[in-house]
Short mmCIF file of C-alpha atoms in Angstrom, two decimals:
data_model
loop_
_atom_site.label_atom_id
_atom_site.label_comp_id
_atom_site.label_asym_id
_atom_site.label_seq_id
_atom_site.Cartn_x
_atom_site.Cartn_y
_atom_site.Cartn_z
CA UNK A 245 -25.13 6.34 23.39
CA UNK A 246 -26.44 9.85 22.90
CA UNK A 247 -27.63 10.67 19.28
CA UNK A 248 -27.58 14.34 18.26
CA UNK A 249 -30.70 14.88 16.25
CA UNK A 250 -30.46 18.66 15.85
CA UNK A 251 -27.61 18.51 13.43
CA UNK A 252 -27.73 14.95 12.12
CA UNK A 253 -31.59 14.31 11.96
CA UNK A 254 -31.96 11.64 9.24
CA UNK A 255 -28.56 12.76 8.08
CA UNK A 256 -30.05 14.91 5.47
CA UNK A 257 -29.13 18.53 6.45
CA UNK A 258 -27.70 20.28 3.48
CA UNK A 259 -25.27 23.25 3.45
CA UNK A 260 -24.36 25.71 0.78
CA UNK A 261 -22.44 28.97 0.54
CA UNK A 262 -22.17 32.42 -1.00
CA UNK A 263 -21.51 32.37 -4.77
CA UNK A 264 -18.40 34.23 -5.67
CA UNK A 265 -16.97 35.09 -9.07
CA UNK A 266 -16.67 31.93 -11.20
CA UNK A 267 -13.52 29.99 -10.37
CA UNK A 268 -13.04 31.63 -6.97
CA UNK A 269 -13.44 29.70 -3.75
CA UNK A 270 -13.79 30.63 -0.15
CA UNK A 271 -12.96 29.19 3.32
CA UNK A 272 -13.57 29.86 6.93
CA UNK A 273 -10.55 29.22 9.04
CA UNK A 274 -10.40 27.15 12.33
CA UNK A 275 -11.08 29.40 15.29
CA UNK A 276 -12.81 29.21 18.71
CA UNK A 277 -13.70 32.93 18.31
CA UNK A 278 -14.64 33.66 14.78
CA UNK A 279 -16.05 32.01 11.64
CA UNK A 280 -15.75 34.82 9.02
CA UNK A 281 -15.69 33.53 5.49
CA UNK A 282 -12.74 34.70 3.38
CA UNK A 283 -11.34 33.92 0.00
CA UNK A 284 -9.15 30.86 -0.14
CA UNK A 285 -8.02 29.67 -3.57
CA UNK A 286 -6.60 26.52 -1.93
CA UNK A 287 -10.01 24.92 -1.95
CA UNK A 288 -11.74 23.86 -5.17
CA UNK A 289 -13.72 21.44 -7.17
CA UNK A 290 -12.38 19.86 -10.37
CA UNK A 291 -13.86 17.37 -12.83
CA UNK A 292 -11.01 15.32 -14.32
CA UNK A 293 -11.18 13.15 -17.31
CA UNK A 294 -8.72 10.58 -18.80
CA UNK A 295 -7.93 6.93 -18.69
CA UNK A 296 -7.06 4.10 -16.25
CA UNK A 297 -5.71 1.09 -17.95
CA UNK A 298 -6.86 2.62 -21.34
CA UNK A 299 -10.41 2.85 -20.02
CA UNK A 300 -12.10 6.22 -20.08
CA UNK A 301 -13.01 7.57 -16.54
CA UNK A 302 -14.37 10.78 -14.97
CA UNK A 303 -13.34 11.87 -11.49
CA UNK A 304 -14.90 14.49 -9.25
CA UNK A 305 -12.32 15.87 -6.83
CA UNK A 306 -12.90 18.38 -4.03
CA UNK A 307 -10.06 19.93 -2.14
CA UNK A 308 -11.41 21.30 1.15
CA UNK A 309 -8.13 22.17 2.85
CA UNK A 310 -4.34 22.02 2.57
CA UNK A 311 -4.27 18.25 2.94
CA UNK A 312 -7.97 17.29 2.67
CA UNK A 313 -9.44 15.79 -0.37
CA UNK A 314 -12.73 14.03 -1.26
CA UNK A 315 -13.88 12.45 -4.45
CA UNK A 316 -15.96 10.02 -6.55
CA UNK A 317 -15.14 8.55 -9.92
CA UNK A 318 -16.67 6.17 -12.57
CA UNK A 319 -15.63 4.23 -15.56
CA UNK A 320 -17.50 5.98 -18.44
CA UNK A 321 -18.79 2.79 -20.05
CA UNK A 322 -20.11 1.46 -16.81
CA UNK A 323 -21.45 4.57 -15.07
CA UNK A 324 -21.09 3.12 -11.63
CA UNK A 325 -19.83 5.79 -9.21
CA UNK A 326 -17.04 4.71 -6.75
CA UNK A 327 -16.28 6.74 -3.64
CA UNK A 328 -12.62 7.71 -2.95
CA UNK A 329 -11.16 8.40 0.44
CA UNK A 330 -8.06 10.44 0.83
CA UNK A 331 -5.18 8.55 2.44
CA UNK A 332 -3.71 11.27 4.61
CA UNK A 333 -0.77 9.13 5.74
CA UNK A 334 0.78 9.32 2.20
CA UNK A 335 2.53 12.72 2.35
CA UNK A 336 4.58 12.17 -0.79
CA UNK A 337 1.80 11.54 -3.33
CA UNK A 338 -1.92 12.25 -3.49
CA UNK A 339 -3.44 8.92 -2.64
CA UNK A 340 -7.00 7.67 -2.57
CA UNK A 341 -8.53 4.28 -1.56
CA UNK A 342 -11.73 3.15 -3.16
CA UNK A 343 -14.73 2.49 -0.99
CA UNK A 344 -17.70 0.28 -1.70
CA UNK A 345 -15.95 -2.03 -4.15
CA UNK A 346 -15.68 -5.81 -3.38
CA UNK A 347 -11.90 -5.24 -2.84
CA UNK A 348 -12.63 -2.55 -0.31
CA UNK A 349 -9.61 -0.26 0.29
CA UNK A 350 -7.23 -2.51 -1.68
CA UNK A 351 -7.85 -0.43 -4.83
CA UNK A 352 -5.83 2.74 -4.72
CA UNK A 353 -4.84 5.75 -6.81
CA UNK A 354 -1.44 7.24 -6.13
CA UNK A 355 -0.01 10.04 -8.15
CA UNK A 356 0.79 13.74 -8.50
CA UNK A 357 -1.81 16.55 -8.79
CA UNK A 358 -0.33 19.64 -10.57
CA UNK A 359 -1.60 23.25 -10.24
CA UNK A 360 -3.09 23.04 -13.72
CA UNK A 361 -5.49 20.33 -12.68
CA UNK A 362 -3.59 17.19 -14.00
CA UNK A 363 -3.60 14.02 -11.83
CA UNK A 364 -1.21 11.35 -13.06
CA UNK A 365 0.18 8.23 -11.44
CA UNK A 366 -0.71 4.58 -10.90
CA UNK A 367 -3.82 2.69 -9.95
CA UNK A 368 -3.31 -0.59 -8.06
CA UNK A 369 -5.75 -3.40 -7.15
CA UNK A 370 -6.32 -7.08 -7.38
CA UNK A 371 -2.56 -7.65 -7.71
CA UNK A 372 -2.43 -5.46 -10.80
CA UNK A 373 -1.09 -2.03 -11.53
CA UNK A 374 -2.08 0.46 -14.35
CA UNK A 375 -1.19 3.96 -15.24
CA UNK A 376 -3.71 6.71 -15.13
CA UNK A 377 -3.60 10.21 -16.65
CA UNK A 378 -6.43 12.62 -15.84
CA UNK A 379 -6.85 16.19 -16.81
CA UNK A 380 -9.43 18.91 -15.91
CA UNK A 381 -12.25 18.94 -18.50
CA UNK A 382 -15.43 20.91 -17.84
CA UNK A 383 -17.46 20.52 -21.09
CA UNK A 384 -21.11 19.94 -20.15
CA UNK A 385 -20.39 20.39 -16.40
CA UNK A 386 -21.78 22.74 -13.82
CA UNK A 387 -19.05 24.91 -12.30
CA UNK A 388 -18.81 24.94 -8.56
CA UNK A 389 -17.12 26.96 -5.81
CA UNK A 390 -16.16 25.20 -2.63
CA UNK A 391 -16.65 26.59 0.91
CA UNK A 392 -15.46 25.33 4.25
CA UNK A 393 -16.03 26.31 7.82
CA UNK A 394 -14.77 24.90 11.15
CA UNK A 395 -15.15 25.92 14.75
CA UNK A 396 -14.76 24.55 18.24
CA UNK A 397 -15.94 25.14 21.86
CA UNK A 398 -14.70 24.28 25.29
CA UNK A 399 -17.48 22.78 27.40
CA UNK A 400 -15.87 24.44 30.55
CA UNK A 401 -13.73 27.31 29.27
CA UNK A 402 -12.14 27.89 32.72
CA UNK A 403 -11.20 24.29 33.29
CA UNK A 404 -7.86 23.20 31.87
CA UNK A 405 -9.19 19.58 31.46
CA UNK A 406 -12.32 20.69 29.82
CA UNK A 407 -13.77 18.48 26.96
CA UNK A 408 -13.73 20.07 23.41
CA UNK A 409 -16.41 20.10 20.79
CA UNK A 410 -15.33 20.33 17.15
CA UNK A 411 -17.39 20.83 14.07
CA UNK A 412 -16.57 21.36 10.34
CA UNK A 413 -18.66 21.73 7.19
CA UNK A 414 -17.82 21.75 3.50
CA UNK A 415 -20.24 22.95 0.84
CA UNK A 416 -20.49 23.57 -2.91
CA UNK A 417 -22.24 26.27 -4.79
CA UNK A 418 -22.96 26.56 -8.53
CA UNK A 419 -21.41 29.52 -10.31
CA UNK A 420 -21.74 28.63 -14.01
CA UNK A 421 -21.73 26.01 -16.73
CA UNK A 422 -25.62 26.02 -17.16
CA UNK A 423 -28.47 28.48 -17.77
CA UNK A 424 -29.73 30.48 -14.87
CA UNK A 425 -32.91 28.45 -14.54
CA UNK A 426 -30.86 25.20 -14.22
CA UNK A 427 -28.49 26.81 -11.70
CA UNK A 428 -31.43 27.98 -9.67
CA UNK A 429 -32.68 24.38 -9.51
CA UNK A 430 -29.30 23.29 -8.27
CA UNK A 431 -29.22 26.05 -5.56
CA UNK A 432 -32.65 25.01 -4.45
CA UNK A 433 -31.57 21.43 -4.03
CA UNK A 434 -28.52 22.55 -2.00
CA UNK A 435 -30.55 24.78 0.38
CA UNK A 436 -32.03 23.18 3.43
CA UNK A 437 -35.75 23.54 4.17
CA UNK A 438 -36.70 26.44 6.42
CA UNK A 439 -33.27 28.12 6.02
CA UNK A 440 -33.01 31.33 4.05
CA UNK A 441 -31.20 31.17 0.71
CA UNK A 442 -28.35 33.16 2.35
CA UNK A 443 -25.12 31.31 1.61
CA UNK A 444 -23.23 32.60 4.61
CA UNK A 445 -26.10 31.58 6.98
CA UNK A 446 -26.42 28.18 5.31
CA UNK A 447 -22.76 27.18 5.53
CA UNK A 448 -22.57 28.22 9.17
CA UNK A 449 -25.83 26.54 10.16
CA UNK A 450 -24.60 22.91 10.71
CA UNK A 451 -21.57 23.99 12.81
CA UNK A 452 -23.47 26.56 14.85
CA UNK A 453 -26.26 24.05 15.52
CA UNK A 454 -23.97 21.31 16.64
CA UNK A 455 -21.91 23.60 19.02
CA UNK A 456 -25.14 24.99 20.46
CA UNK A 457 -26.34 21.57 21.32
CA UNK A 458 -22.94 20.63 22.68
CA UNK A 459 -22.79 23.71 25.00
CA UNK A 460 -26.36 22.70 26.16
CA UNK A 461 -24.99 19.50 27.73
CA UNK A 462 -22.90 21.49 30.16
CA UNK A 463 -25.03 20.55 33.25
CA UNK A 464 -25.13 16.83 32.25
CA UNK A 465 -21.35 16.39 32.84
CA UNK A 466 -20.07 14.85 36.00
CA UNK A 467 -17.17 17.17 36.78
CA UNK A 468 -15.63 14.59 39.10
CA UNK A 469 -14.93 12.51 35.87
CA UNK A 470 -13.03 15.44 34.45
CA UNK A 471 -10.84 15.54 37.60
CA UNK A 472 -10.07 11.90 37.11
CA UNK A 473 -9.29 12.35 33.39
CA UNK A 474 -12.34 10.32 32.40
CA UNK A 475 -14.21 12.81 30.29
CA UNK A 476 -13.12 11.69 26.86
CA UNK A 477 -16.65 10.72 25.84
CA UNK A 478 -17.59 14.41 25.99
CA UNK A 479 -15.02 15.31 23.25
CA UNK A 480 -17.59 15.58 20.57
CA UNK A 481 -16.92 15.87 16.84
CA UNK A 482 -19.07 16.49 13.83
CA UNK A 483 -18.27 16.65 10.08
CA UNK A 484 -20.63 17.70 7.37
CA UNK A 485 -19.74 17.49 3.66
CA UNK A 486 -21.45 18.08 0.40
CA UNK A 487 -19.69 16.18 -2.48
CA UNK A 488 -20.27 16.00 -6.14
CA UNK A 489 -20.91 12.54 -7.36
CA UNK A 490 -22.03 13.05 -10.99
CA UNK A 491 -21.75 16.14 -13.16
CA UNK A 492 -22.49 15.62 -16.94
CA UNK A 493 -25.41 17.35 -18.63
CA UNK A 494 -28.24 16.89 -17.96
CA UNK A 495 -27.57 15.30 -14.63
CA UNK A 496 -25.77 16.59 -11.53
CA UNK A 497 -25.83 14.57 -8.23
CA UNK A 498 -24.63 15.30 -4.79
CA UNK A 499 -23.72 13.30 -1.58
CA UNK A 500 -24.53 15.02 1.68
CA UNK A 501 -22.39 13.20 4.21
CA UNK A 502 -22.64 13.56 7.92
CA UNK A 503 -20.61 12.05 10.84
CA UNK A 504 -21.07 12.83 14.52
CA UNK A 505 -19.51 11.40 17.70
CA UNK A 506 -21.70 12.43 20.68
CA UNK A 507 -20.34 9.88 23.22
CA UNK A 508 -20.64 6.20 23.46
CA UNK A 509 -18.83 3.37 21.68
CA UNK A 510 -18.74 4.89 18.22
CA UNK A 511 -20.07 7.75 16.07
CA UNK A 512 -22.97 7.79 13.77
CA UNK A 513 -22.66 8.36 10.05
CA UNK A 514 -24.65 8.34 6.91
CA UNK A 515 -25.20 10.05 3.58
CA UNK A 516 -28.17 11.32 1.69
CA UNK A 517 -28.18 11.78 -2.08
CA UNK A 518 -29.91 14.17 -4.43
CA UNK A 519 -29.96 14.47 -8.18
CA UNK A 520 -30.99 17.47 -10.39
CA UNK A 521 -32.12 17.33 -14.08
CA UNK A 522 -30.63 20.38 -15.56
CA UNK A 523 -32.79 20.18 -18.66
CA UNK A 524 -36.07 19.83 -16.70
CA UNK A 525 -34.80 22.40 -14.10
CA UNK A 526 -35.88 20.22 -11.23
CA UNK A 527 -34.67 17.82 -8.41
CA UNK A 528 -35.75 14.32 -9.34
CA UNK A 529 -37.95 11.85 -7.40
CA UNK A 530 -38.50 8.25 -8.18
CA UNK A 531 -41.73 9.04 -10.03
CA UNK A 532 -39.81 11.30 -12.33
CA UNK A 533 -37.33 8.56 -13.35
CA UNK A 534 -39.55 5.36 -13.27
CA UNK A 535 -42.88 4.43 -14.66
CA UNK A 536 -45.81 3.19 -12.56
CA UNK A 537 -45.30 -0.25 -11.07
CA UNK A 538 -41.58 0.21 -10.68
CA UNK A 539 -41.31 -0.73 -6.96
CA UNK A 540 -41.55 -4.51 -7.29
CA UNK A 541 -39.17 -4.52 -10.25
CA UNK A 542 -36.67 -2.25 -8.54
CA UNK A 543 -36.94 -4.42 -5.43
CA UNK A 544 -35.89 -7.57 -7.25
CA UNK A 545 -33.10 -5.68 -9.00
CA UNK A 546 -31.89 -4.36 -5.62
CA UNK A 547 -31.79 -7.83 -4.06
CA UNK A 548 -29.80 -9.07 -7.08
CA UNK A 549 -27.43 -6.15 -6.75
CA UNK A 550 -26.89 -6.91 -2.93
CA UNK A 551 -26.18 -10.58 -3.65
CA UNK A 552 -23.68 -9.74 -6.34
CA UNK A 553 -21.88 -7.16 -4.23
CA UNK A 554 -21.72 -9.16 -0.99
CA UNK A 555 -21.33 -12.56 -2.60
CA UNK A 556 -24.62 -14.03 -1.24
CA UNK A 557 -25.76 -17.22 -2.83
CA UNK A 558 -29.04 -17.13 -4.79
CA UNK A 559 -30.93 -19.45 -2.46
CA UNK A 560 -29.78 -17.94 0.81
CA UNK A 561 -32.35 -15.71 2.62
CA UNK A 562 -31.08 -12.16 2.94
CA UNK A 563 -32.18 -11.93 6.56
CA UNK A 564 -30.23 -15.03 7.58
CA UNK A 565 -26.98 -13.13 8.47
CA UNK A 566 -27.10 -9.86 6.44
CA UNK A 567 -30.32 -7.83 6.60
CA UNK A 568 -33.15 -7.19 8.91
CA UNK A 569 -35.75 -8.34 6.27
CA UNK A 570 -35.82 -10.74 3.37
CA UNK A 571 -36.35 -8.14 0.73
CA UNK A 572 -34.95 -4.68 -0.10
CA UNK A 573 -37.39 -1.95 -1.05
CA UNK A 574 -36.33 1.19 -3.04
CA UNK A 575 -36.16 4.34 -0.83
CA UNK A 576 -35.97 7.98 -1.64
CA UNK A 577 -32.24 8.13 -0.99
CA UNK A 578 -31.04 7.73 -4.55
CA UNK A 579 -29.55 9.34 -7.64
CA UNK A 580 -29.20 8.41 -11.32
CA UNK A 581 -26.31 8.35 -13.73
CA UNK A 582 -26.44 7.84 -17.49
CA UNK A 583 -26.21 4.06 -16.98
CA UNK A 584 -28.38 3.31 -13.97
CA UNK A 585 -29.58 4.23 -10.54
CA UNK A 586 -27.85 4.09 -7.07
CA UNK A 587 -29.71 3.60 -3.80
CA UNK A 588 -28.16 4.28 -0.41
CA UNK A 589 -29.16 2.76 2.90
CA UNK A 590 -27.57 4.33 5.94
CA UNK A 591 -26.34 2.24 8.96
CA UNK A 592 -29.25 0.65 10.90
CA UNK A 593 -31.71 1.30 7.98
CA UNK A 594 -31.85 -2.27 6.61
CA UNK A 595 -28.88 -3.86 8.33
CA UNK A 596 -26.69 -3.77 11.47
CA UNK A 597 -24.18 -1.00 12.09
CA UNK A 598 -21.30 -3.42 11.38
CA UNK A 599 -22.32 -3.73 7.68
CA UNK A 600 -21.87 -0.03 7.30
CA UNK A 601 -23.60 2.12 4.77
CA UNK A 602 -24.94 0.05 1.77
CA UNK A 603 -25.00 1.63 -1.67
CA UNK A 604 -26.44 -0.50 -4.50
CA UNK A 605 -26.16 0.12 -8.21
CA UNK A 606 -28.94 -1.03 -10.52
CA UNK A 607 -28.22 -0.88 -14.33
CA UNK A 608 -31.07 0.60 -16.30
CA UNK A 609 -30.82 -2.42 -18.48
CA UNK A 610 -32.06 -4.54 -15.62
CA UNK A 611 -35.24 -2.44 -15.23
CA UNK A 612 -35.44 -0.99 -18.77
CA UNK A 613 -39.26 -1.49 -19.12
CA UNK A 614 -39.92 0.71 -16.08
CA UNK A 615 -37.46 3.62 -16.82
CA UNK A 616 -38.61 6.87 -18.27
CA UNK A 617 -37.21 6.94 -21.77
CA UNK A 618 -35.56 10.34 -21.14
CA UNK A 619 -33.07 8.68 -18.85
CA UNK A 620 -32.08 5.75 -21.08
CA UNK A 621 -28.85 6.23 -22.93
CA UNK A 622 -29.51 6.75 -26.68
#
């Protein structure tokens, strides 16, 4: 299987976009000829607050197209972010399935999202159903604009059976809700290394890079396969998204998600996370959050988190049928909430592809002696 490193190297390429006036969003429409950004108020970011089964929750919702949504949410008392995937087959209501919970996609939100930012309906899971009622609430939140771009290219423009490469990108850009120094720290975190802080260039970069590499494979294709209708593996696809996972002063965290199919049995996917402390005006590393000697303590906590999430008995070695090694070490792919820390391990990093991407939450209470007091809830 061919792996496209130019666009998905370590799955950590970030995109961003041109700040507009607060509250305005922009989009780049599908085209094989042009990718000119233009205002499109149909895309946006909303932070919603309310209750599910009388429990306070916060949801981060991004609309990146007419029928394309992405999101994360958390129960405020637990502070454990849960990813939401939009169920596009539900055309009557706005429907999401949870990802990364023990029940998998069995937990769902179904409801109506109004123009004024209210999302109301029912949450279902574990044979139970509860009402939810969420409304837009931005106190203590950074305001973001959302930008999207998509483009495609025929590998053989003159051939009616030519394979097609398609790429899309979604990005967010801060436009308010914090002081200028804090917003500058967020912009820096959203700007890739060695890319100018030019929002239009940044948002185009992943798509342009992918299609450039796709066109470079022109001479590798056996045109006889195309004549036989066997060129499907050359229909490449790439998707890059920046999502907001946490947004409550002083912390704002992002997921940078990449997927690419470049031939073979399946595509490659993975996410990288980053977190910014608005009060300290900086992107955080592990040494900012934890005290010296944290690695062994975090390793034990991560193993406990994995056993709990995947129902692995205490005495069973983790490398027996789950992981490559017996232990889990903290990596740099993490973010923090007001209740704990989340570590992410992309496919093949610590386990086989079949286990998927692994995200593990460690409550600060489990590693309290090694957490910088600034990040412990008062």
